[in-house]
mmCIF file of C-alpha atoms and ligand atoms in Angstrom:
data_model
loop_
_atom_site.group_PDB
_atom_site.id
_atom_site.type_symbol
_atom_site.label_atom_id
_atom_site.label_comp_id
_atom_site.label_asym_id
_atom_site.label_seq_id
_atom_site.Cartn_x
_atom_site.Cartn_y
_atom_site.Cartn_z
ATOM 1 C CA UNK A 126 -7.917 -29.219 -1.542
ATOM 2 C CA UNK A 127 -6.991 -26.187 -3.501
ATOM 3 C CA UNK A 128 -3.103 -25.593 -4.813
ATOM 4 C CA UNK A 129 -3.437 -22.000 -3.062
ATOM 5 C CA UNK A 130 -0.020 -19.871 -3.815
ATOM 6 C CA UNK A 131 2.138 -20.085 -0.586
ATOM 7 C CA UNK A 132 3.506 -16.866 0.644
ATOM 8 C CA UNK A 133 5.885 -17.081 3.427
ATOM 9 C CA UNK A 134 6.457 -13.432 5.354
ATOM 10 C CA UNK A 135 8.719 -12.433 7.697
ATOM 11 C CA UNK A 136 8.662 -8.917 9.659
ATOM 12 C CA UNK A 137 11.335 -7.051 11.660
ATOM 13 C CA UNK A 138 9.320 -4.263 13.358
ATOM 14 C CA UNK A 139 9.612 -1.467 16.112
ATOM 15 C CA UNK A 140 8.327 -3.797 19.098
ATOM 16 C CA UNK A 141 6.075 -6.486 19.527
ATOM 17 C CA UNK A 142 2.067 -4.670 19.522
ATOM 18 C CA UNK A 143 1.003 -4.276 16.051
ATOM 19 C CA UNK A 144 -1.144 -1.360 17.821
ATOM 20 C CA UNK A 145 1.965 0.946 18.801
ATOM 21 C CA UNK A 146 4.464 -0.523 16.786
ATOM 22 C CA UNK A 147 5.127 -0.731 12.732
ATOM 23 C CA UNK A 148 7.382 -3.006 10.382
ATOM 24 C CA UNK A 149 10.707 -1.606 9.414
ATOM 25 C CA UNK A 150 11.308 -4.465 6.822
ATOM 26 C CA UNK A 151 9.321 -6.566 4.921
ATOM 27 C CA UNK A 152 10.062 -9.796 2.980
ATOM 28 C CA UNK A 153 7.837 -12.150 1.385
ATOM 29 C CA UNK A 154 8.835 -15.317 -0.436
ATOM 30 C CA UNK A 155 6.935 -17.129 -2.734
ATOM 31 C CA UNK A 156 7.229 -21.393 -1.778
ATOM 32 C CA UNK A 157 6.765 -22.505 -5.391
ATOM 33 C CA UNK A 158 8.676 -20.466 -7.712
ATOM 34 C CA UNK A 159 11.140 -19.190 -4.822
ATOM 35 C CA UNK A 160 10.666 -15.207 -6.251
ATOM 36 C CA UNK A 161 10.872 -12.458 -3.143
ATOM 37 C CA UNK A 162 10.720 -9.146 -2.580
ATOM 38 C CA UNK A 163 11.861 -6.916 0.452
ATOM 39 C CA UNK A 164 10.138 -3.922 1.330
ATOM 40 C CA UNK A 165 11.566 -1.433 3.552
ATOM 41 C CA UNK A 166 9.021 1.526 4.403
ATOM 42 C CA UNK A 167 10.551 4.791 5.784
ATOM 43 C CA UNK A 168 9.775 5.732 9.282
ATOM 44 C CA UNK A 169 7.744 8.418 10.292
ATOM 45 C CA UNK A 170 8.315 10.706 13.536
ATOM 46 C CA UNK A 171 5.867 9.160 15.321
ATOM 47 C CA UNK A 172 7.015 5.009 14.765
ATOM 48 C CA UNK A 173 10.536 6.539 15.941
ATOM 49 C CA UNK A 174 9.376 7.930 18.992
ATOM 50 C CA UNK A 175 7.142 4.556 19.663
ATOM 51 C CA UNK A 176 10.019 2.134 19.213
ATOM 52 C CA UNK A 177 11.286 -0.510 21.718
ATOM 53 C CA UNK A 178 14.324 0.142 22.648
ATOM 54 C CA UNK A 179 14.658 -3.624 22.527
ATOM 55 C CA UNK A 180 13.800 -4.222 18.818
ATOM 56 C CA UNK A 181 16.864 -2.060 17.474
ATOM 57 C CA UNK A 182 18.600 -4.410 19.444
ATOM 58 C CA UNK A 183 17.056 -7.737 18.000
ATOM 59 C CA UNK A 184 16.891 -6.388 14.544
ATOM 60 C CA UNK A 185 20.072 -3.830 14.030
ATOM 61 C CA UNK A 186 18.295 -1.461 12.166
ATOM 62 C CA UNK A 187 21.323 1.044 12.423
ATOM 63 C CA UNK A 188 23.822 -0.963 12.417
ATOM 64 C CA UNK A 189 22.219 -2.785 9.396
ATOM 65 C CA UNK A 190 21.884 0.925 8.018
ATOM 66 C CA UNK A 191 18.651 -0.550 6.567
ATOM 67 C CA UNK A 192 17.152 3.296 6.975
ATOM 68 C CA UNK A 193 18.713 3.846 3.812
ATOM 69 C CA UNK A 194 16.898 1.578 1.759
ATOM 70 C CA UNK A 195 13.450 3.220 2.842
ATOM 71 C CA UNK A 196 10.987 3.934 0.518
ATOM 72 C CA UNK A 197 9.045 7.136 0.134
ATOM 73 C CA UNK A 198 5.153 7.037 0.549
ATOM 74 C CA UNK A 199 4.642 6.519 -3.557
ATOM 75 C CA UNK A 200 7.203 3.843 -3.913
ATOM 76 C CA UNK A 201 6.341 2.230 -0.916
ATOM 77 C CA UNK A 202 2.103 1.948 -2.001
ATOM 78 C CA UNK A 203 3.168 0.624 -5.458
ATOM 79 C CA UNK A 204 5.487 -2.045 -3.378
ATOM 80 C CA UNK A 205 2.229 -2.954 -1.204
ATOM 81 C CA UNK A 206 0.197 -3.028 -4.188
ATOM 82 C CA UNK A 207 1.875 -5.732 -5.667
ATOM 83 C CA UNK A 208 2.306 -7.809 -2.554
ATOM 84 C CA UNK A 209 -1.176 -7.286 -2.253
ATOM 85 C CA UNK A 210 -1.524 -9.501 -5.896
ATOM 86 C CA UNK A 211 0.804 -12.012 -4.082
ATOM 87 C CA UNK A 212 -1.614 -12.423 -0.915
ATOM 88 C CA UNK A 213 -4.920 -11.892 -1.918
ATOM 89 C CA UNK A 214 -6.376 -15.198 -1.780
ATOM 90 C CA UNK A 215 -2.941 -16.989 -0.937
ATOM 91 C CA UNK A 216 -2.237 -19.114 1.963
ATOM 92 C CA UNK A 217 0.540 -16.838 4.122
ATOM 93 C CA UNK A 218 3.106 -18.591 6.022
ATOM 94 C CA UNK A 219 5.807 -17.704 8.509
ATOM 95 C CA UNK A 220 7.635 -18.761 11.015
ATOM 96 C CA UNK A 221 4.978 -17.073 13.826
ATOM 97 C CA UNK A 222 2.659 -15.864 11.089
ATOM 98 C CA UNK A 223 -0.349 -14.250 13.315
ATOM 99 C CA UNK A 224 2.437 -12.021 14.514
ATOM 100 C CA UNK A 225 3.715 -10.914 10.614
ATOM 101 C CA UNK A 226 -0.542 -11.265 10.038
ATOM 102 C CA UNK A 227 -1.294 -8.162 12.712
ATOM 103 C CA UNK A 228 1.671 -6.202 11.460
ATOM 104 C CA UNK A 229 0.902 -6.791 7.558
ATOM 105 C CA UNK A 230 -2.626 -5.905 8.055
ATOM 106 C CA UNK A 231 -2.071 -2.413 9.885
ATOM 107 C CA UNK A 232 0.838 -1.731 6.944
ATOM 108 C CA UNK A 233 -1.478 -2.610 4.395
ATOM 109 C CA UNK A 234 -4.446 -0.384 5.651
ATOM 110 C CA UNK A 235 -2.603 2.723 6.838
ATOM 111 C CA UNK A 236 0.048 2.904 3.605
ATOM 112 C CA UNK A 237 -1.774 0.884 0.571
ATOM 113 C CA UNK A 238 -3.944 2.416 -1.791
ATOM 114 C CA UNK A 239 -5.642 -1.144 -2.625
ATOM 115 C CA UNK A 240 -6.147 -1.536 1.480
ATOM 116 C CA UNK A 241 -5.537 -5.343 2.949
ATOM 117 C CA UNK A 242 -5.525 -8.171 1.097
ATOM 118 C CA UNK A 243 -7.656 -11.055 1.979
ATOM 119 C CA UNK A 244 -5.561 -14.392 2.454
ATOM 120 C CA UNK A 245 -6.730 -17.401 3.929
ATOM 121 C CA UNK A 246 -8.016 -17.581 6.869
ATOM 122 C CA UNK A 247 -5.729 -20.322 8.161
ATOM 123 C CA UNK A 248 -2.530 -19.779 8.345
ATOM 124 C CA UNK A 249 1.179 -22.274 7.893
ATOM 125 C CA UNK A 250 2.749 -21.866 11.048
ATOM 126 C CA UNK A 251 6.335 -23.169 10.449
ATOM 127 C CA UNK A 252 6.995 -23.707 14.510
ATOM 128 C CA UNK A 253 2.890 -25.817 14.795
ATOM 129 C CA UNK A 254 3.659 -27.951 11.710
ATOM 130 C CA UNK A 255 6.921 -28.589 12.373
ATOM 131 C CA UNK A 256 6.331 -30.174 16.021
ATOM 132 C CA UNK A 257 3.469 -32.194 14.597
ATOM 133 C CA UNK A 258 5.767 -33.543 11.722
ATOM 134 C CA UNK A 259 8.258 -34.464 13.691
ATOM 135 C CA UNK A 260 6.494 -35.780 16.939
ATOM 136 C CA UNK A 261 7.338 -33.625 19.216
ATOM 137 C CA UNK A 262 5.630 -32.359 21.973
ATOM 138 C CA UNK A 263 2.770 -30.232 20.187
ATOM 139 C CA UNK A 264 2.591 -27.918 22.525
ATOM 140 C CA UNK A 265 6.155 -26.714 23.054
ATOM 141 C CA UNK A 266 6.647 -24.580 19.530
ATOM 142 C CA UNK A 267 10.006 -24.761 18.539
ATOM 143 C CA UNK A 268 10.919 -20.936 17.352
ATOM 144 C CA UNK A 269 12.859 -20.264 14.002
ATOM 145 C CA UNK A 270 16.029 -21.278 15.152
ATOM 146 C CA UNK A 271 15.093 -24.669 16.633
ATOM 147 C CA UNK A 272 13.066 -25.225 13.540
ATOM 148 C CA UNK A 273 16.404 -24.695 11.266
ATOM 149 C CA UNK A 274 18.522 -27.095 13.191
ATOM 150 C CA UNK A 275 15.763 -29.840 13.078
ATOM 151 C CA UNK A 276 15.736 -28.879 9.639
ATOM 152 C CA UNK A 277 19.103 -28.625 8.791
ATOM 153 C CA UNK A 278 18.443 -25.381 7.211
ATOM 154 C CA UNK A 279 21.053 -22.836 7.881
ATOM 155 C CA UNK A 280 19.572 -19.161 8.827
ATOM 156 C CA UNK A 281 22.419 -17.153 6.481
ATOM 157 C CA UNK A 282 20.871 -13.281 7.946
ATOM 158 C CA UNK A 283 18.830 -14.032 11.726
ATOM 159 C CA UNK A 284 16.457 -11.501 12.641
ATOM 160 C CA UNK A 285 16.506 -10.213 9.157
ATOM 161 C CA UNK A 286 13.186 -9.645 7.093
ATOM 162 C CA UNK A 287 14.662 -11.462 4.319
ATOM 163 C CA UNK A 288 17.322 -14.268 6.255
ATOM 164 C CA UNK A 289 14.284 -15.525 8.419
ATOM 165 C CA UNK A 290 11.519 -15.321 5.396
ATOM 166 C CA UNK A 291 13.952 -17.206 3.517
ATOM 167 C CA UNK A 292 15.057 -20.033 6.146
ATOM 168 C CA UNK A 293 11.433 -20.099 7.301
ATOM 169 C CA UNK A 294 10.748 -21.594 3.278
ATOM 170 C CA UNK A 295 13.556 -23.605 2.960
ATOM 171 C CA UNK A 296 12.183 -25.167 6.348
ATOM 172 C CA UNK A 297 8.731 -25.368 4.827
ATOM 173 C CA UNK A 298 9.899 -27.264 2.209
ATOM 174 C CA UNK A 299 12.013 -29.952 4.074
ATOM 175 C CA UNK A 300 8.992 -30.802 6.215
ATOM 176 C CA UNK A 301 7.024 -31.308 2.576
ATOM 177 C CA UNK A 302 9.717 -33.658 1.366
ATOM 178 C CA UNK A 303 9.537 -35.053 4.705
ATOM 179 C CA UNK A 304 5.626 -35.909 4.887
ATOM 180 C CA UNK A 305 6.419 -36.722 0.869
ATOM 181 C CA UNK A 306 8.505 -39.455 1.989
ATOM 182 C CA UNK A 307 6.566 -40.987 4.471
ATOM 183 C CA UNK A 308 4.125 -41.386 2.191
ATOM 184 C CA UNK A 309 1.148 -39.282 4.406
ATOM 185 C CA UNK A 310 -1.855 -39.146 2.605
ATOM 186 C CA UNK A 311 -3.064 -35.571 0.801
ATOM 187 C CA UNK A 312 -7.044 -35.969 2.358
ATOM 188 C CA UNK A 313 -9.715 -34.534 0.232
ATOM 189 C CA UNK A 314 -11.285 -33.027 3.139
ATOM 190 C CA UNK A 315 -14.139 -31.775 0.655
ATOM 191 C CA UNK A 316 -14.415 -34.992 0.770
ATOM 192 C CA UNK A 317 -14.225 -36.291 4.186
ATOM 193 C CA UNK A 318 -16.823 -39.012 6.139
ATOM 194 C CA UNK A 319 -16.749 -38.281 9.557
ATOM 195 C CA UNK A 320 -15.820 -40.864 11.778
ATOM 196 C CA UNK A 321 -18.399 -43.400 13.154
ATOM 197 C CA UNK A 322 -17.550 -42.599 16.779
ATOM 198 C CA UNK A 323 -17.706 -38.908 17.497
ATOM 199 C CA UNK A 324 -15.222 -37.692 19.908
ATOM 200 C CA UNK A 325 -17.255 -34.882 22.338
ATOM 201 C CA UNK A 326 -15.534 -32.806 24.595
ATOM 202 C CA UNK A 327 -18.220 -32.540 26.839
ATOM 203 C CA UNK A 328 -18.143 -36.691 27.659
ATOM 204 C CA UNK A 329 -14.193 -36.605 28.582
ATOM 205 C CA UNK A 330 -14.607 -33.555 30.347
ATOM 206 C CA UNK A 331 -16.947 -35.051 32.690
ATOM 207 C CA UNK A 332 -15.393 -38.494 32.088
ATOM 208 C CA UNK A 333 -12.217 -36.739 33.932
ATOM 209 C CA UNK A 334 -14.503 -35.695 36.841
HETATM 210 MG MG1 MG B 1468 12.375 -11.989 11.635
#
């Protein structure tokens, strides 16, 4: 396996359809050397008028007064631009990831010079990995803030680009140290033999008949 750069990203956005609604704040984190950045790009007429009521309420946009940290369309591409260095070809994590994925992609392509960056096609989904790690039912994802108290990772800003970016790391690397500890393997799945028998979903589909 590669030692791909880990960029964890949290958005707080106008709603929840990355088709009608837009991110008004941005924070990535980088897992190994712990840098971040927050982007905040100003809203235009139109993302205003398209906004769930609901969102302001989740995120506190105004009450945050996060509006005045937006950045013009210039400062805002040259912000993009360099998370763009961070991405391309990284491994992006988050807390619900294909969520920030369908945001970040639509930011990318309708406000950055150097379009979308290409990171990897799988993606670290804090709630998935965490159930797995710690045996829970895999199919009931935890959300952030059952992740943090399984954790023991305290969430200093919820429902803030930055607070849940940075929680959703600190989380990430607990459950590291954790499969550290229990000594899991690291699989070279270049590598990899399959197994002799092959499992095939057809058979225990019709073996449940
Ligand atoms: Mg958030």
């Amino acid at each position: 396996m590669s030692d791909r750069r880990v960029i964890v990203v949290d958005v707080e956005t106008t709603g929840l359809d990355p088709a009608k609604h837009t991110v008004v704040e941005l924070a990535a984190v980088d897992l190994g050397t712990g840098d971040h950045r927050v982007i905040v790009p100003a809203l235009r007429r139109e993302d205003l008028a398209a906004a769930s009521p609901r969102a302001w309420t989740v995120n506190r946009y105004f009450e945050r007064r996060v509006y005045e940290q937006a950045m013009g369309e210039s400062a805002l591409n040259d912000a993009l631009c360099e998370l763009f260095g961070w991405l391309d070809g990284a491994t992006l994590a988050g807390a619900s990831p294909a969520f920030d994925a369908a945001f970040l992609a639509t930011l990318f392509e309708d406000r950055c010079d150097a379009g979308v960056p290409t990171w990897h096609h799988r993606l670290a989904d804090l709630s998935a990995l965490t159930a797995a790690a710690l045996q829970k039912d895999p199919l009931k994802l935890p959300g952030l803030d059952v992740c943090c108290a399984w954790w023991g990772v305290e969430n200093e800003a919820p429902h803030t680009a930055l607070g849940d970016a940075q929680a959703t790391a600190e989380c990430l690397r607990r459950l590291r140290a954790h499969c550290d500890d229990r000594g899991s393997v690291r699989p070279d799945y270049e590598g990899h033999q399959p197994a002799s028998e092959r499992y095939s979903a057809s058979a225990a589909a019709e073996a449940r008949l």
